[in-house]
Tab-separated table of C-alpha atoms in Angstrom:
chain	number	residue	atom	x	y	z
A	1	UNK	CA	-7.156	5.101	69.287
A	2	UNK	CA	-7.769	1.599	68.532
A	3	UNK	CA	-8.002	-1.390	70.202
A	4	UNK	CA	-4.502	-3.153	71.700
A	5	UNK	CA	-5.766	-6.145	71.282
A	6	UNK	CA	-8.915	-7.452	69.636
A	7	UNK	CA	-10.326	-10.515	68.604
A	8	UNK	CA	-13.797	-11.230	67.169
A	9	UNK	CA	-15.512	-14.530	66.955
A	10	UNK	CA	-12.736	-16.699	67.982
A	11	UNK	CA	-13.579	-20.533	67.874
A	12	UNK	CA	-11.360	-23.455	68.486
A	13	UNK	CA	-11.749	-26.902	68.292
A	14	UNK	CA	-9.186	-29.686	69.793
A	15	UNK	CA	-9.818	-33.322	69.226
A	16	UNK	CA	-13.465	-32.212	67.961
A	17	UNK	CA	-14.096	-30.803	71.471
A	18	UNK	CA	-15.303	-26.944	71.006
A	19	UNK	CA	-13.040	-25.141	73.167
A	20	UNK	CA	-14.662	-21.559	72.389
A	21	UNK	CA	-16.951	-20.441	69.861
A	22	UNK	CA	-17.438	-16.833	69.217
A	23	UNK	CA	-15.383	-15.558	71.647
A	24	UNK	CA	-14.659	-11.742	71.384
A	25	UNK	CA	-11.621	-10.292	73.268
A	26	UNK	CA	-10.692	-6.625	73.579
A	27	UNK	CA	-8.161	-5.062	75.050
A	28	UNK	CA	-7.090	-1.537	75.957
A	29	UNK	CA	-4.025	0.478	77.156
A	30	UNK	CA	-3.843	-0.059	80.817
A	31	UNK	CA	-6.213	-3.290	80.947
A	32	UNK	CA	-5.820	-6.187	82.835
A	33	UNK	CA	-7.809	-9.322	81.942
A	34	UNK	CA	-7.555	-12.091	83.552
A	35	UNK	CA	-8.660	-15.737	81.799
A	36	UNK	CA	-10.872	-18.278	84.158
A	37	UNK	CA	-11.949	-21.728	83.821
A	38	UNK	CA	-11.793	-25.109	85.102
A	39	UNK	CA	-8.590	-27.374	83.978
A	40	UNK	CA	-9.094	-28.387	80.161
A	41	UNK	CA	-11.467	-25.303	79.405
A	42	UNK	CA	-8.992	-23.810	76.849
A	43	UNK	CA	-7.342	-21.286	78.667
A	44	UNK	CA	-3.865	-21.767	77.293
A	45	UNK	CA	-4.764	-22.130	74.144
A	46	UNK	CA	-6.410	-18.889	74.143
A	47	UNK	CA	-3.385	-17.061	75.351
A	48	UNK	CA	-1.560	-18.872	72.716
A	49	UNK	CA	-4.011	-17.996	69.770
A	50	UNK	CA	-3.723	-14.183	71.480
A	51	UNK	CA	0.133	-14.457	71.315
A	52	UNK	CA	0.280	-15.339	67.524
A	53	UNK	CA	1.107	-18.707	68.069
A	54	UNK	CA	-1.356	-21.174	67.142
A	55	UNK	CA	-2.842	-20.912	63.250
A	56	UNK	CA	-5.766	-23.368	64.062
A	57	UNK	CA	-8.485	-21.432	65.042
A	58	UNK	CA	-11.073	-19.314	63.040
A	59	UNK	CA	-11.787	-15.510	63.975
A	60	UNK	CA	-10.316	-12.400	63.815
A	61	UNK	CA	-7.119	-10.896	65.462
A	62	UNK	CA	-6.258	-7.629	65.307
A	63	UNK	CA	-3.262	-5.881	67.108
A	64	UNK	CA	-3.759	-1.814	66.778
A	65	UNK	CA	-6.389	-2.004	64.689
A	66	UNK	CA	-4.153	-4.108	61.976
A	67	UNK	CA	-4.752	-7.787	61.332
A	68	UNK	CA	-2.382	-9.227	63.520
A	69	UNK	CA	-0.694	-11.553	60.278
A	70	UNK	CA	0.370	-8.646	58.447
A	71	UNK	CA	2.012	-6.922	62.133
A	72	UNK	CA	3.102	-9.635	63.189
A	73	UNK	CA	7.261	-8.595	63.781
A	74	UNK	CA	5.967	-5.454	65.659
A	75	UNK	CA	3.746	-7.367	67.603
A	76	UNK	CA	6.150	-9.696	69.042
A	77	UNK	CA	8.311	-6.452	69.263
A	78	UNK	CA	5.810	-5.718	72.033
A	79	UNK	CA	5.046	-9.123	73.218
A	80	UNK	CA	6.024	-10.260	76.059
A	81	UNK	CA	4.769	-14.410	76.755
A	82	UNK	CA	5.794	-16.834	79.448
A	83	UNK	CA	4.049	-20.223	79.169
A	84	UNK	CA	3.823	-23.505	81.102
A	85	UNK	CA	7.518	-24.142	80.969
A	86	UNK	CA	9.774	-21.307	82.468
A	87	UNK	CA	11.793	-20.709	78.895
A	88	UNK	CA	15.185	-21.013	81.176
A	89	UNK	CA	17.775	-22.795	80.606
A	90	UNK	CA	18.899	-24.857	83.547
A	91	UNK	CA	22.662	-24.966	82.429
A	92	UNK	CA	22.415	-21.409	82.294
A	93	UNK	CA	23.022	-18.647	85.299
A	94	UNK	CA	20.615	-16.523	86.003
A	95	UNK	CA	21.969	-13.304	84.519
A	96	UNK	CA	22.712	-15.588	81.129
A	97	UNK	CA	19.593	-16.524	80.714
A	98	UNK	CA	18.538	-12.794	80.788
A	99	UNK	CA	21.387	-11.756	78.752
A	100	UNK	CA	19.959	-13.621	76.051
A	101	UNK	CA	16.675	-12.357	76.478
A	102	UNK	CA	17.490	-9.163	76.284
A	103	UNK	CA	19.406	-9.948	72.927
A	104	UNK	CA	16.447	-11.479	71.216
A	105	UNK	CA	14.685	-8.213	71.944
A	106	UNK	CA	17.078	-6.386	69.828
A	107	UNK	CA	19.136	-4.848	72.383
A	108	UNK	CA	22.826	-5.004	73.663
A	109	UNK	CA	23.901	-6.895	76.502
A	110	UNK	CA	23.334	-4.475	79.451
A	111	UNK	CA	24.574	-5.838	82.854
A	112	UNK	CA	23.125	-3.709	85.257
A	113	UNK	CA	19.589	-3.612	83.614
A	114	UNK	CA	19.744	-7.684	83.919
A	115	UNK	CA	21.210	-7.248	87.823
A	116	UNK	CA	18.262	-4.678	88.550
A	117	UNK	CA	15.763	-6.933	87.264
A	118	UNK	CA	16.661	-9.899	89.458
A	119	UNK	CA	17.248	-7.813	92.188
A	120	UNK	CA	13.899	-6.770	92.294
A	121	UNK	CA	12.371	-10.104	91.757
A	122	UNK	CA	14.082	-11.243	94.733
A	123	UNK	CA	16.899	-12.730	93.336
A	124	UNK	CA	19.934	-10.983	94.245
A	125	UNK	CA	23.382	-12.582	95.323
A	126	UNK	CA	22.020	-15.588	92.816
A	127	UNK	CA	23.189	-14.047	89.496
A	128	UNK	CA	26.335	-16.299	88.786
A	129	UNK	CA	23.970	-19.710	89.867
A	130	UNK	CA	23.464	-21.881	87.272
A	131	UNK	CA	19.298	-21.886	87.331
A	132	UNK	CA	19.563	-25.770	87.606
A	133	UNK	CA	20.530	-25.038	90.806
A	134	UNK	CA	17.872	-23.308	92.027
A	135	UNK	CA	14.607	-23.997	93.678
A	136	UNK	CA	11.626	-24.539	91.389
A	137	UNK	CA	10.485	-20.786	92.241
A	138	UNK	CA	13.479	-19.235	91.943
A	139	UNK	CA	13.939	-20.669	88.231
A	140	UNK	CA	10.013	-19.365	87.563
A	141	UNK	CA	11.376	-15.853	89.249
A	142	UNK	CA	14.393	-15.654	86.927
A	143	UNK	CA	11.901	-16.268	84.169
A	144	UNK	CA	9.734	-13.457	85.562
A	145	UNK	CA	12.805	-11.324	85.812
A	146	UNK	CA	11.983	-10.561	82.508
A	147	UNK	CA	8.906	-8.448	83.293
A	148	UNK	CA	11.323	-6.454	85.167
A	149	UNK	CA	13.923	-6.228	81.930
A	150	UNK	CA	12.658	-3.792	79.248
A	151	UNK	CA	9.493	-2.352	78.369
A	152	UNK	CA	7.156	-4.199	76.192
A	153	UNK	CA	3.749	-2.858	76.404
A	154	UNK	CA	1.781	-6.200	75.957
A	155	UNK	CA	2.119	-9.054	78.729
A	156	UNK	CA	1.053	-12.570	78.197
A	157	UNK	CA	1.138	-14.802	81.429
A	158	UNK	CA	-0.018	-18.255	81.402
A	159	UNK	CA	0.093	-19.286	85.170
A	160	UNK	CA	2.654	-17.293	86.375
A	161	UNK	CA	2.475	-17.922	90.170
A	162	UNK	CA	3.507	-21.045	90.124
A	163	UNK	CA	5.612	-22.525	92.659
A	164	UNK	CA	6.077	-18.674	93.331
A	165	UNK	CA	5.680	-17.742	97.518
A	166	UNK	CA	3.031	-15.862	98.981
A	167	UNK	CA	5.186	-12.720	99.500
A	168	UNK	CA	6.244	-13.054	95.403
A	169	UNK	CA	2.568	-13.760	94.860
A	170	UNK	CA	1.869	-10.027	96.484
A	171	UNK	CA	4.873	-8.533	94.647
A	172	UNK	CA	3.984	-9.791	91.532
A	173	UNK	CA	0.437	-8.663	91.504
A	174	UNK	CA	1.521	-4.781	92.276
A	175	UNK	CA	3.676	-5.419	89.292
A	176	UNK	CA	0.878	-6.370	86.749
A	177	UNK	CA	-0.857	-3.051	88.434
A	178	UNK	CA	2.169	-1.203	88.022
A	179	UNK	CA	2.438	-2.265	84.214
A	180	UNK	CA	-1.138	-1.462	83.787
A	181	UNK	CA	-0.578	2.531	85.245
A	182	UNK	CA	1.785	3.146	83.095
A	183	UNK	CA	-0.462	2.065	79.999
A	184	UNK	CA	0.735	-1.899	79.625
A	185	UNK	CA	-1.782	-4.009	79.287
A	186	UNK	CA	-1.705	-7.903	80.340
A	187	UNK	CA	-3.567	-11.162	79.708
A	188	UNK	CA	-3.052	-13.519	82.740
A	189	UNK	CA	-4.220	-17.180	83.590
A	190	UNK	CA	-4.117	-17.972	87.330
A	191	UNK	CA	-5.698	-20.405	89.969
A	192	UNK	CA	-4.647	-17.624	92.389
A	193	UNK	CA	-7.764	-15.532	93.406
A	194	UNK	CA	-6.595	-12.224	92.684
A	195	UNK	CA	-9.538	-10.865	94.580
A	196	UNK	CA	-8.046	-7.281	95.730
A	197	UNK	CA	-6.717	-6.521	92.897
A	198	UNK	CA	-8.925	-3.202	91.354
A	199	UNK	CA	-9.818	-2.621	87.785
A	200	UNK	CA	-9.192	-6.240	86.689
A	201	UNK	CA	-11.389	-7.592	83.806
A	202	UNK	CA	-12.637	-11.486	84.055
A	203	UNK	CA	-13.293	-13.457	81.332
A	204	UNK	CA	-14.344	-16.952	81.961
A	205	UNK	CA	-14.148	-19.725	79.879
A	206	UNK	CA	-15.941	-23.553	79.702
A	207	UNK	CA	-19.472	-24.446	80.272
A	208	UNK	CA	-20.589	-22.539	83.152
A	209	UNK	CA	-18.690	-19.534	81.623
A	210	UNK	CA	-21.084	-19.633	78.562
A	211	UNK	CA	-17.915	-16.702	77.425
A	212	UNK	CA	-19.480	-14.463	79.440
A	213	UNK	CA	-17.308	-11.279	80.584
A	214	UNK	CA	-17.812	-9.896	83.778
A	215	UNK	CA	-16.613	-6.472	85.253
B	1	UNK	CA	26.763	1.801	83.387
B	2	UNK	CA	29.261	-0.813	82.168
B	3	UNK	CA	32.849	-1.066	83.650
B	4	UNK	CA	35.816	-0.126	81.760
B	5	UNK	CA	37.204	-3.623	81.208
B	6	UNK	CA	34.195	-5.005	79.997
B	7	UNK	CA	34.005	-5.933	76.352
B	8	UNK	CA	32.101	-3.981	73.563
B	9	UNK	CA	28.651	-4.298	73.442
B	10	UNK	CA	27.289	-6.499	70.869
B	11	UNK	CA	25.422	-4.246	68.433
B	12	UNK	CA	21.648	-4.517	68.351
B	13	UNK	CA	19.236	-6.629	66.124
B	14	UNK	CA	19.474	-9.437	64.808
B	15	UNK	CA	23.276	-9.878	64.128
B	16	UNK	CA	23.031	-9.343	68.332
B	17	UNK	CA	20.379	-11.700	68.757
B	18	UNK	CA	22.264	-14.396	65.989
B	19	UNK	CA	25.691	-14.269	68.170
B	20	UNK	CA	23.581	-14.523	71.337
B	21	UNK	CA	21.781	-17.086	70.658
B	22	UNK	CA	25.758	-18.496	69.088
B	23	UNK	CA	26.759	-18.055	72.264
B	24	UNK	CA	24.251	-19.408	74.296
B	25	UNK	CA	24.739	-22.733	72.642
B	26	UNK	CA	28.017	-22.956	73.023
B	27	UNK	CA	28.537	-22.208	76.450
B	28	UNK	CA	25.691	-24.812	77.276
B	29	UNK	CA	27.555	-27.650	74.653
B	30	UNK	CA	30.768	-26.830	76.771
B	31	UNK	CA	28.599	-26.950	80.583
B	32	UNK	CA	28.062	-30.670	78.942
B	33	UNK	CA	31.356	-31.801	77.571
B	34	UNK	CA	30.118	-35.394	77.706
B	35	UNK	CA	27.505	-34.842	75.436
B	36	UNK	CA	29.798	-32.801	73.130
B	37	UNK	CA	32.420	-35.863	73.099
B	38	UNK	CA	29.672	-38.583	72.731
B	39	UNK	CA	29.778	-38.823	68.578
B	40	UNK	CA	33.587	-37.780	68.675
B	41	UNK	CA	34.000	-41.457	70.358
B	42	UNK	CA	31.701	-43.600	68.471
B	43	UNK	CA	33.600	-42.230	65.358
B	44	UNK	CA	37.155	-43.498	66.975
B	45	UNK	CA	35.747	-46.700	68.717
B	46	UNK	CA	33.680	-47.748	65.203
B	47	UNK	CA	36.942	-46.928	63.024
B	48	UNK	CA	39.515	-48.589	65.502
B	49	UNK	CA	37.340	-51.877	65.569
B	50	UNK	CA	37.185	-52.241	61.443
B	51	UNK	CA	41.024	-53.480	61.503
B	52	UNK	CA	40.381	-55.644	64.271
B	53	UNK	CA	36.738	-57.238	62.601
B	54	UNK	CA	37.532	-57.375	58.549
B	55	UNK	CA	41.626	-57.613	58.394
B	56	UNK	CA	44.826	-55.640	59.086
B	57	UNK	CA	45.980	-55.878	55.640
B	58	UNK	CA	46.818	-52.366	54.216
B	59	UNK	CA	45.598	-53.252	51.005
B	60	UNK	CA	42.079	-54.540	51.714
B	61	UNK	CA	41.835	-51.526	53.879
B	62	UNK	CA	42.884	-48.678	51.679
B	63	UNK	CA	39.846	-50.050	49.402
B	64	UNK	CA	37.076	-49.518	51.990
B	65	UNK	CA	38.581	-47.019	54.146
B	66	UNK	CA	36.652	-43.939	52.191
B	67	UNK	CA	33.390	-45.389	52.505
B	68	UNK	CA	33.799	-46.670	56.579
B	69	UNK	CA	35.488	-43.039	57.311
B	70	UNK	CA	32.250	-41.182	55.403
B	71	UNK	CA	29.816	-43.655	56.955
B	72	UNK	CA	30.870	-43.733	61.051
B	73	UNK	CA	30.815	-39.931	60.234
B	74	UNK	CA	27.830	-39.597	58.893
B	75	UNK	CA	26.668	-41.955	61.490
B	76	UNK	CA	28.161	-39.965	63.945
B	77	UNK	CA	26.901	-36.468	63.164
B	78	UNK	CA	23.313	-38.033	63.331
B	79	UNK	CA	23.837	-39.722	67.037
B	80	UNK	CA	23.943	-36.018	68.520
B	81	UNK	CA	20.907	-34.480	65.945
B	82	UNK	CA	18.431	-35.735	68.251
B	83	UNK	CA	19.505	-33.957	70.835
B	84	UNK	CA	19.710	-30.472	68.624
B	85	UNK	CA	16.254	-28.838	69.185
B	86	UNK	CA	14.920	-31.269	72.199
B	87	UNK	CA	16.580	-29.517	74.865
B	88	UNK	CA	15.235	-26.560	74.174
B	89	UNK	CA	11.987	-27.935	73.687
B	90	UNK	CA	11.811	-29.283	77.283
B	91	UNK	CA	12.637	-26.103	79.009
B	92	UNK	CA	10.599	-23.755	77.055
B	93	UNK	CA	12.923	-21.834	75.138
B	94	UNK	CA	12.018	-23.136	71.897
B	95	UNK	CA	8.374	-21.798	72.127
B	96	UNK	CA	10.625	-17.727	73.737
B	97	UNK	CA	12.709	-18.588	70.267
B	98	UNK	CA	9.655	-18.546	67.953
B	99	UNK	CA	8.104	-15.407	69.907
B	100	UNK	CA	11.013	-13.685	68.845
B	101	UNK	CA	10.888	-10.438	66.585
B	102	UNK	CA	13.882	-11.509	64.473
B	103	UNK	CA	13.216	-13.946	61.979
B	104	UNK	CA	13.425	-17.714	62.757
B	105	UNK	CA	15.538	-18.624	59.732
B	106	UNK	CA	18.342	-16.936	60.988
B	107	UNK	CA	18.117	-18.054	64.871
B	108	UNK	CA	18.025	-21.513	63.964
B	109	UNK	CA	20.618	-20.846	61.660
B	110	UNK	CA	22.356	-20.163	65.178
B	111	UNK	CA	21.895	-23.240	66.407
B	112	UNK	CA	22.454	-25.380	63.464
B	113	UNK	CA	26.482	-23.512	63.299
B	114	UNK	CA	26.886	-24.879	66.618
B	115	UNK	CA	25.898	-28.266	66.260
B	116	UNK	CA	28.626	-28.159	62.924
B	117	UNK	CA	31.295	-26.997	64.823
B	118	UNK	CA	30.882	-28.725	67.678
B	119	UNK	CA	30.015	-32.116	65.782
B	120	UNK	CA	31.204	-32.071	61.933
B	121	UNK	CA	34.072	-29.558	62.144
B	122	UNK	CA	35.883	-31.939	65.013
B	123	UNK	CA	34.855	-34.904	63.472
B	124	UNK	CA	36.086	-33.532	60.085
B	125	UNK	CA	39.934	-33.197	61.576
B	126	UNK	CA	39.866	-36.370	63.747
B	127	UNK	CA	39.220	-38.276	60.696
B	128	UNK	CA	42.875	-38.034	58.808
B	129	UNK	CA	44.010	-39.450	62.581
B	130	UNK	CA	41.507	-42.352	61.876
B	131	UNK	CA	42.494	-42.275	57.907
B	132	UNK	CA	45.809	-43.446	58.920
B	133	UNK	CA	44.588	-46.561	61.243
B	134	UNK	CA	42.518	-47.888	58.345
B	135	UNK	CA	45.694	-47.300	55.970
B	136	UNK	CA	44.277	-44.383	53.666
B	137	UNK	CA	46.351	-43.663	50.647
B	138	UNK	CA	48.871	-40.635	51.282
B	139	UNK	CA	47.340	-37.499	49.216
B	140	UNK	CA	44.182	-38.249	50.355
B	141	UNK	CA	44.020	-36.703	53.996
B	142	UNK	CA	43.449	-33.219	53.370
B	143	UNK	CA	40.669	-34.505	50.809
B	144	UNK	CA	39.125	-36.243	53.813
B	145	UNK	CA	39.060	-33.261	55.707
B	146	UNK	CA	37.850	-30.787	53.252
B	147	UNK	CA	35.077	-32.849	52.417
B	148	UNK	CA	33.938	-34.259	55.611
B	149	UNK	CA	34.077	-30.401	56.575
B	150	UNK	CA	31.590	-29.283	53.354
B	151	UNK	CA	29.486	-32.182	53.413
B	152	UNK	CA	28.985	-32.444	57.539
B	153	UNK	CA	27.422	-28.614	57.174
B	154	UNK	CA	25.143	-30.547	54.583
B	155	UNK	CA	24.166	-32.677	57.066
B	156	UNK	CA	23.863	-30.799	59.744
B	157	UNK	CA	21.641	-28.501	57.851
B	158	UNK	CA	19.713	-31.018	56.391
B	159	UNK	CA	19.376	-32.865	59.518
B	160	UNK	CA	17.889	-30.289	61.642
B	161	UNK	CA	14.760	-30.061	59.522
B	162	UNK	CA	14.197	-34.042	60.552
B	163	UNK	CA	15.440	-32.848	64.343
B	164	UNK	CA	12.797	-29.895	63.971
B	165	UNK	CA	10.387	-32.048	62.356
B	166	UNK	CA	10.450	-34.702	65.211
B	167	UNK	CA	10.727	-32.724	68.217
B	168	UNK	CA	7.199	-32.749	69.532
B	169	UNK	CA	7.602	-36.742	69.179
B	170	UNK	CA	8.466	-38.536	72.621
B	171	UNK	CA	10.657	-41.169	70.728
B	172	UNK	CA	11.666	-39.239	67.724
B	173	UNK	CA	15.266	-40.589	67.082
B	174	UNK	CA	14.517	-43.969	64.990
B	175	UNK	CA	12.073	-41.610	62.979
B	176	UNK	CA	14.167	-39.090	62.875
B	177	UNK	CA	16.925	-41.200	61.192
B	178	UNK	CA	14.467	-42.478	58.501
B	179	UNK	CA	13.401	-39.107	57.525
B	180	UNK	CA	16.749	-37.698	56.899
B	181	UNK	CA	18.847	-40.815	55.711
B	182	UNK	CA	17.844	-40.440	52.527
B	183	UNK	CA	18.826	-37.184	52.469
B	184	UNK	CA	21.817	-37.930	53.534
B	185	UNK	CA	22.765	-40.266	50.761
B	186	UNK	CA	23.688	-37.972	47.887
B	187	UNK	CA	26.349	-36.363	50.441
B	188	UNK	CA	27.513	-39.890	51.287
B	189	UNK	CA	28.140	-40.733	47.678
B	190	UNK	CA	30.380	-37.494	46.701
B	191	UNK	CA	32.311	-37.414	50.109
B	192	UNK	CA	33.385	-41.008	49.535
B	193	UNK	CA	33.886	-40.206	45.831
B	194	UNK	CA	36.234	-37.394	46.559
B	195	UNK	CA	38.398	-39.118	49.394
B	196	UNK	CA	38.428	-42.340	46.896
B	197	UNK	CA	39.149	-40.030	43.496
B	198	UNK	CA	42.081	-38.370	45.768
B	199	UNK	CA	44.272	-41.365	45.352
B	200	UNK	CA	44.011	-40.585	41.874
B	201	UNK	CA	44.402	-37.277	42.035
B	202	UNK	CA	41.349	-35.735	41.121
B	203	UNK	CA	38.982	-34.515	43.845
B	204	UNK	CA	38.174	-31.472	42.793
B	205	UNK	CA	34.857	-31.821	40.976
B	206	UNK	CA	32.995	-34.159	43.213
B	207	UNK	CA	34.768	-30.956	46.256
B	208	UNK	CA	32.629	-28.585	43.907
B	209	UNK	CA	29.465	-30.547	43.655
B	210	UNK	CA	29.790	-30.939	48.012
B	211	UNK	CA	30.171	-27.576	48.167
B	212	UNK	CA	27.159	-26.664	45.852
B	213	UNK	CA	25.109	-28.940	47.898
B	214	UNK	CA	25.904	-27.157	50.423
B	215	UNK	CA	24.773	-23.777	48.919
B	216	UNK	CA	21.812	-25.165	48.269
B	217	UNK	CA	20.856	-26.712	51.440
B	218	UNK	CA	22.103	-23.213	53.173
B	219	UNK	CA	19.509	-21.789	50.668
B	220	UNK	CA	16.757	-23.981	51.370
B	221	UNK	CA	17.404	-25.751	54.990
B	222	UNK	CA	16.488	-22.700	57.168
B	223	UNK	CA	13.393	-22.389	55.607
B	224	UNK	CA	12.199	-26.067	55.936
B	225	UNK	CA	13.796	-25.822	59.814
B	226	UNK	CA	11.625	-22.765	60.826
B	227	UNK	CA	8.658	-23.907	59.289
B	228	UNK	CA	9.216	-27.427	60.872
B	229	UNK	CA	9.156	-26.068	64.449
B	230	UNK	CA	6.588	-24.076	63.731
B	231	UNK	CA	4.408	-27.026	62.570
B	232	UNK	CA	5.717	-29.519	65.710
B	233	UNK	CA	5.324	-27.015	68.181
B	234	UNK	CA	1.675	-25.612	67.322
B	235	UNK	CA	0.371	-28.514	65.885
């Protein structure tokens, strides 16, 4: 079987700074790589370009062995991205902020799947709060609820620990390992050491990175 | 897995993710009523204060009122555009709205319905209330109304590529309403020439030519939105 993921000689320039140049990035069925590098090294924008979303870069990206611009609906069939900004909205509860989720996936409104998932993300009894009333962390959690919701097969998390708790921390990172088991694979930016975690790719960007990969 | 009393499921795809996203909006406008009543107010206040600044003679009045109803709309409907996309923007669920599998034309095509009938549509039947303060000759109400109604989908429309456009932008409003007034000036011209042609009993062509510039900016408006949004929030 192919690749999940692959992308050959990826380059990418901001404000005539070169961000990467020939980058390659594979990944497989039940992979976990995780993105290094100092502030400013290009780390978002990689999970960006990776996600489909940027058009500014030069390279190849193929999803399944297909060029990733002629897949592209399937792909963000079986995308799943959280970014800098939580994507929830504060005048929202937590369960309608799912619900709507879950919609733009394609399916109906299911209750108890949406009650599960914040219940296991440490969030029940807060379903009916409107997220804007919520603690920085718990508004990140409700956004991570959404690993929890559905299956999507590829995971793209740019910093998702933040202003998340130690114990969250642990729970989340048996979660990416649980996702991974079952054949999920995930790209993942952190400035948490996720030292104990086994079987988890590095791939380290900015000068003393020189793109290097390391097991 | 879903209690008796609860309603039918929505069904799946995109007509599920289109009434979400519908539904989303609306429930947020109405968490905000303030911001929801903000143009609805400027439209009264500007419309009340034109007796008071030109003259209270009827006849004077009837002459302009078309053109000051049409204008503090117009006006109006562009106060709340800026606000259309930025929210959204802020919080991140503009960037979870163009990761979507459905196609963008028809999500923002979502959003844009709610800003017209939470903006024009209102403003569209408060104006034969307003109509009657600035003396507007009888048989020309329901004229108002119908084409405030067309033409504020127009603007809508057409003003959501500027919001799109000028989201990224930490000041985007003045440039916002320089991109799109223009735009906005062929609607302005056959909504006051059907409320003015009313009087006279003849409305219905310059009602047709509103309502095919409103097929064609239904036509060509989502398009220019998703690839606006696109452009301002990956460039």
């Amino acid at each position: 079987m192919s690749l999940r993921l692959q992308a050959r000689e990826l380059a990418c320039e901001r404000d005539d700074r070169v961000l990467f140049k020939g980058l390659d990035v594979t990944l497989d069925a039940g992979e976990i790589l995780c993105v290094e590098g100092p502030n400013g090294s290009g780390k978002t924008t990689l999970l960006k370009i990776l996600s489909g979303q940027l058009g500014d870069y030069t390279g190849e990206l193929h999803y399944r062995g297909e060029p990733l611009r002629r897949c592209r609906e399937r792909f963000l069939a079986n995308l799943l991205y959280l970014g800098h900004s939580a994507g929830v909205k504060a005048g929202l509860t937590a369960l309608e902020n799912l619900a709507w989720y879950q919609a733009l996936a394609g399916d109906a409104f299911d209750e108890a799947a949406c009650e599960r998932a914040l219940e296991e993300i440490g969030l029940a009894g807060f379903e009916d709060v409107p997220v804007g009333k919520l603690s920085a962390g718990q508004a990140r959690r409700v956004a991570l609820a959404r690993l929890a919701l559905g299956y999507r097969e590829l995971w793209i998390l740019d910093e998702p620990f933040t202003a998340i708790d130690k114990h969250g921390v642990a729970g989340l990172e048996r979660r990416l390992l649980a996702h991974a088991e079952r054949g999920g694979s995930v790209v993942i930016t952190t400035h948490h050491a996720l030292g104990d975690m086994a079987g988890i790719r590095r791939l380290a960007l900015g000068e003393q990175g020189h793109h290097g990969e390391a097991a | 897995m879903s209690t008796s009393d609860a309603p039918a499921p929505p069904p799946a795809g995109l007509w599920g993710a289109f009434t979400a996203t519908l539904k989303r909006d609306v429930t947020l406008a109405l968490r905000r009523r303030g911001d929801v009543l903000n143009p609805l107010v400027f439209y009264a206040l500007v419309i009340t204060l034109f007796p008071i600044g030109i003259s209270p003679d009827p006849e004077r009045l009837a002459l302009i009122a078309p053109g000051l109803l049409w204008v503090a709309a117009l006006l109006a409907a562009l106060l709340s555009l800026d606000t259309l996309f930025r929210g959204d923007f802020e919080d991140g669920t503009l960037e979870q709205l163009l990761l979507a599998p459905q196609p963008l034309t028809a999500l923002v095509m979502a959003k844009v319905s709610v800003h017209w009938l939470l903006t024009g549509l209102p403003l569209s039947l408060m104006a034969p209330l307003l109509g009657a303060m600035l003396a507007l000759p009888p048989g020309s109400y329901m004229v108002l109304a119908l084409s405030l109604a067309l033409g504020s989908a127009s603007l809508s429309l057409i003003g959501a590529i500027g919001a799109a456009l000028t989201v990224g932008l930490a000041r985007g409003g003045a440039l916002l309403s320089l991109l799109i007034l223009p735009l906005y000036i062929p609607v302005l011209i056959f909504g006051t020439g059907a409320v003015q042609a009313a009087a006279m009993g003849g409305a219905g062509a310059y009602l047709a030519i509103l309502g095919a510039l409103l097929a064609l900016a239904l036509m060509l408006a989502p398009l220019a939105i998703a690839v606006s949004l696109r452009i301002s929030i990956n460039g």
